Amino acid sequence: MKEADHSRFENLRQWAESHGATLNPSLEIYEDDITGYSLRVKPSANERLAPGFCAVSCHVAITLSYVNSLIDGPIDNSARHHEQGPAFPSQFMSSNPPHVIGRFFLVKEYLKGKDSYWWPYISTLPQPDRLNTWALPAVWPEDDIECLEETNAHVAVCEIQANIKKEYKHARKILKEEDFPGWQEYTQLLYKWAFCIFTSRSFRPSLILSQKTQDYVLSITPPGTKIDDFSILQPLLDTANHDLTSKYQWNLETSGTCQLICNNSYQPGQQVYNNYGLKSNSELLLGYGFILPATNNLHNDYVHVKSRRQPSTLQKNDTQDFLISLRPFSDPSSVTGRSRVHSHQDARLNSLPGLSRIEPGLIRDLASAVATSPDELVLLQHWAQGTVEHIPSELGELLERVQQTLGAKVQFDYQRFQSTEIESADNENQELAVRYRNQYEAVLETAMDELSRALVPNHLEKVVKGEQ
């Protein structure tokens, strides 16, 4: 790490610790060739860190979010009232959703420079003028975004772009109308920067705030505000990178503090990880700007499929988003996928011919859509609850319709995907997009191949008879 960078992160640590945060004395911030600024056990440490250690903690007094815009300063949940008014005019505060206001507040503090309470933190963030260090796919140049065409990520990027443009235009218009000091400095570039910082580094309040702090936060927010209507930046703590297999927990027992407890063992010199949750590569790309390569022990390649049913027909807890996996859901390497297999019945559905890579929820959803009678669905449920291997002949027709529908869907998506040709990757964004495309393509190909084999004439008949 360069001396200037080391100085910035040392200032961050000292500032954070002066306000109640901690960094485990056996850990240090360093610059990794792949993951950038990261946490690791000091190479000079005398012994490994055993599971259950606190890696880093963040006190609510240094967090940055929408809540701070309401009081134009740091949170002090011991105070009953704040004399300081909001950071922006009342019209701005009442006309924008919390997540937009939080982003504008981050921009406001950035524009203050060294006069900002949060400058020790903001100075360690990727800086707005270095676009390549923070830009997520939604704010990539158009030539780079084109490399994502006909993928899940491209669909989401288009939606996010429209939201960013709409949010910024509306919010900045109010600042101008209110003649807010320096409103011209709140540029679209800075809003995009703030969007990317919050998207890639923030946490859900319901997970990292104690109930006491949540109660305080809700006491100063407008009526009707929900605790997860916005997200929170946690300085110092957000240095830990993602590892899908890392085990961790949040400890909120110390007043006003969130502790990252690591339940893995780490050797001297080894990077220490957080876990951002069970997210597919499409979600990691959109939210954090990276994807995980497939290995024998772990893959994270899935294609997202929307429910065929109308939202009005879905139950409260029904999902509208399902996964198709590179490998069978039963494969130990399908960690994200296996989290969606909740029961013996789900596993049984994945054992049906051609459907091992299809999320059980999607199998049920399609069965509901193509069933010709309620009896077929009852029969499918009874079979899934049982232990008999062969498939009743009465269920064969429903199963074949599900297979055909899925096969047509996957083939259609694959043909559209193939219609987009990437001649060359000319920069890091495009190289990342091509890697994502290659792994995305593999999911479609393996699913299409398995479904095609299941639909070969006589194959289903043999399975029904118990011959295979």
PDB file of N, CA and C in Angstrom, residues 152-153 278-293 299-304 336-337 435-437 439-440:
ATOM      1  N   ASN A 152     -29.726 -11.335 -17.710  1.00  0.00           N
ATOM      2  CA  ASN A 152     -30.457 -10.787 -16.560  1.00  0.00           C
ATOM      3  C   ASN A 152     -29.927  -9.424 -16.169  1.00  0.00           C
ATOM      4  N   ALA A 153     -28.611  -9.277 -16.195  1.00  0.00           N
ATOM      5  CA  ALA A 153     -27.995  -8.027 -15.755  1.00  0.00           C
ATOM      6  C   ALA A 153     -28.424  -6.859 -16.629  1.00  0.00           C
ATOM      7  N   LEU A 278     -26.433 -14.860   0.088  1.00  0.00           N
ATOM      8  CA  LEU A 278     -26.516 -15.824  -1.013  1.00  0.00           C
ATOM      9  C   LEU A 278     -27.035 -15.129  -2.262  1.00  0.00           C
ATOM     10  N   LYS A 279     -26.140 -14.507  -2.980  1.00  0.00           N
ATOM     11  CA  LYS A 279     -26.479 -13.756  -4.185  1.00  0.00           C
ATOM     12  C   LYS A 279     -25.859 -14.430  -5.403  1.00  0.00           C
ATOM     13  N   SER A 280     -26.609 -14.463  -6.492  1.00  0.00           N
ATOM     14  CA  SER A 280     -26.094 -15.026  -7.737  1.00  0.00           C
ATOM     15  C   SER A 280     -25.062 -14.089  -8.343  1.00  0.00           C
ATOM     16  N   ASN A 281     -24.363 -14.560  -9.363  1.00  0.00           N
ATOM     17  CA  ASN A 281     -23.389 -13.702 -10.031  1.00  0.00           C
ATOM     18  C   ASN A 281     -24.044 -12.487 -10.668  1.00  0.00           C
ATOM     19  N   SER A 282     -25.262 -12.633 -11.159  1.00  0.00           N
ATOM     20  CA  SER A 282     -25.966 -11.469 -11.712  1.00  0.00           C
ATOM     21  C   SER A 282     -26.158 -10.408 -10.636  1.00  0.00           C
ATOM     22  N   GLU A 283     -26.533 -10.838  -9.441  1.00  0.00           N
ATOM     23  CA  GLU A 283     -26.746  -9.901  -8.338  1.00  0.00           C
ATOM     24  C   GLU A 283     -25.436  -9.303  -7.856  1.00  0.00           C
ATOM     25  N   LEU A 284     -24.387 -10.109  -7.794  1.00  0.00           N
ATOM     26  CA  LEU A 284     -23.078  -9.585  -7.388  1.00  0.00           C
ATOM     27  C   LEU A 284     -22.561  -8.573  -8.401  1.00  0.00           C
ATOM     28  N   LEU A 285     -22.746  -8.845  -9.676  1.00  0.00           N
ATOM     29  CA  LEU A 285     -22.298  -7.926 -10.715  1.00  0.00           C
ATOM     30  C   LEU A 285     -23.010  -6.590 -10.594  1.00  0.00           C
ATOM     31  N   LEU A 286     -24.313  -6.623 -10.437  1.00  0.00           N
ATOM     32  CA  LEU A 286     -25.098  -5.390 -10.350  1.00  0.00           C
ATOM     33  C   LEU A 286     -24.813  -4.614  -9.075  1.00  0.00           C
ATOM     34  N   GLY A 287     -24.668  -5.330  -7.963  1.00  0.00           N
ATOM     35  CA  GLY A 287     -24.551  -4.666  -6.674  1.00  0.00           C
ATOM     36  C   GLY A 287     -23.148  -4.356  -6.217  1.00  0.00           C
ATOM     37  N   TYR A 288     -22.169  -5.111  -6.728  1.00  0.00           N
ATOM     38  CA  TYR A 288     -20.809  -4.959  -6.214  1.00  0.00           C
ATOM     39  C   TYR A 288     -19.744  -4.871  -7.306  1.00  0.00           C
ATOM     40  N   GLY A 289     -20.125  -5.164  -8.542  1.00  0.00           N
ATOM     41  CA  GLY A 289     -19.182  -5.010  -9.638  1.00  0.00           C
ATOM     42  C   GLY A 289     -18.192  -6.140  -9.800  1.00  0.00           C
ATOM     43  N   PHE A 290     -18.530  -7.345  -9.327  1.00  0.00           N
ATOM     44  CA  PHE A 290     -17.657  -8.495  -9.546  1.00  0.00           C
ATOM     45  C   PHE A 290     -18.500  -9.758  -9.653  1.00  0.00           C
ATOM     46  N   ILE A 291     -17.893 -10.827 -10.149  1.00  0.00           N
ATOM     47  CA  ILE A 291     -18.537 -12.139 -10.181  1.00  0.00           C
ATOM     48  C   ILE A 291     -17.551 -13.167  -9.646  1.00  0.00           C
ATOM     49  N   LEU A 292     -18.073 -14.320  -9.268  1.00  0.00           N
ATOM     50  CA  LEU A 292     -17.231 -15.396  -8.757  1.00  0.00           C
ATOM     51  C   LEU A 292     -17.018 -16.440  -9.851  1.00  0.00           C
ATOM     52  N   PRO A 293     -15.786 -16.857 -10.081  1.00  0.00           N
ATOM     53  CA  PRO A 293     -15.537 -17.913 -11.069  1.00  0.00           C
ATOM     54  C   PRO A 293     -15.999 -19.257 -10.531  1.00  0.00           C
ATOM     55  N   HIS A 299     -19.825 -22.921  -7.298  1.00  0.00           N
ATOM     56  CA  HIS A 299     -20.188 -22.111  -8.463  1.00  0.00           C
ATOM     57  C   HIS A 299     -21.290 -21.153  -8.030  1.00  0.00           C
ATOM     58  N   ASN A 300     -21.419 -20.079  -8.769  1.00  0.00           N
ATOM     59  CA  ASN A 300     -22.432 -19.086  -8.422  1.00  0.00           C
ATOM     60  C   ASN A 300     -23.163 -18.606  -9.671  1.00  0.00           C
ATOM     61  N   ASP A 301     -23.283 -19.510 -10.645  1.00  0.00           N
ATOM     62  CA  ASP A 301     -23.863 -19.154 -11.942  1.00  0.00           C
ATOM     63  C   ASP A 301     -25.313 -19.615 -12.033  1.00  0.00           C
ATOM     64  N   TYR A 302     -26.193 -18.642 -12.152  1.00  0.00           N
ATOM     65  CA  TYR A 302     -27.627 -18.900 -12.230  1.00  0.00           C
ATOM     66  C   TYR A 302     -28.258 -17.909 -13.205  1.00  0.00           C
ATOM     67  N   VAL A 303     -29.325 -18.349 -13.851  1.00  0.00           N
ATOM     68  CA  VAL A 303     -30.152 -17.453 -14.655  1.00  0.00           C
ATOM     69  C   VAL A 303     -31.451 -17.232 -13.894  1.00  0.00           C
ATOM     70  N   HIS A 304     -31.832 -15.976 -13.747  1.00  0.00           N
ATOM     71  CA  HIS A 304     -33.069 -15.634 -13.048  1.00  0.00           C
ATOM     72  C   HIS A 304     -34.251 -15.685 -14.012  1.00  0.00           C
ATOM     73  N   THR A 336     -25.714 -21.251  -3.371  1.00  0.00           N
ATOM     74  CA  THR A 336     -26.837 -20.315  -3.444  1.00  0.00           C
ATOM     75  C   THR A 336     -28.119 -21.041  -3.822  1.00  0.00           C
ATOM     76  N   GLY A 337     -28.040 -21.944  -4.769  1.00  0.00           N
ATOM     77  CA  GLY A 337     -29.221 -22.686  -5.190  1.00  0.00           C
ATOM     78  C   GLY A 337     -29.771 -23.579  -4.098  1.00  0.00           C
ATOM     79  N   ARG A 435     -16.723 -12.216 -19.241  1.00  0.00           N
ATOM     80  CA  ARG A 435     -16.631 -13.338 -18.296  1.00  0.00           C
ATOM     81  C   ARG A 435     -18.013 -13.707 -17.774  1.00  0.00           C
ATOM     82  N   TYR A 436     -18.797 -12.694 -17.455  1.00  0.00           N
ATOM     83  CA  TYR A 436     -20.167 -12.926 -16.984  1.00  0.00           C
ATOM     84  C   TYR A 436     -20.986 -13.622 -18.069  1.00  0.00           C
ATOM     85  N   ARG A 437     -20.872 -13.168 -19.306  1.00  0.00           N
ATOM     86  CA  ARG A 437     -21.619 -13.758 -20.415  1.00  0.00           C
ATOM     87  C   ARG A 437     -21.247 -15.231 -20.603  1.00  0.00           C
ATOM     88  N   GLN A 439     -20.137 -17.361 -18.437  1.00  0.00           N
ATOM     89  CA  GLN A 439     -20.685 -18.187 -17.367  1.00  0.00           C
ATOM     90  C   GLN A 439     -22.210 -18.256 -17.456  1.00  0.00           C
ATOM     91  N   TYR A 440     -22.825 -17.173 -17.896  1.00  0.00           N
ATOM     92  CA  TYR A 440     -24.280 -17.123 -18.092  1.00  0.00           C
ATOM     93  C   TYR A 440     -24.685 -18.095 -19.203  1.00  0.00           C
TER      94      TYR A 440
END
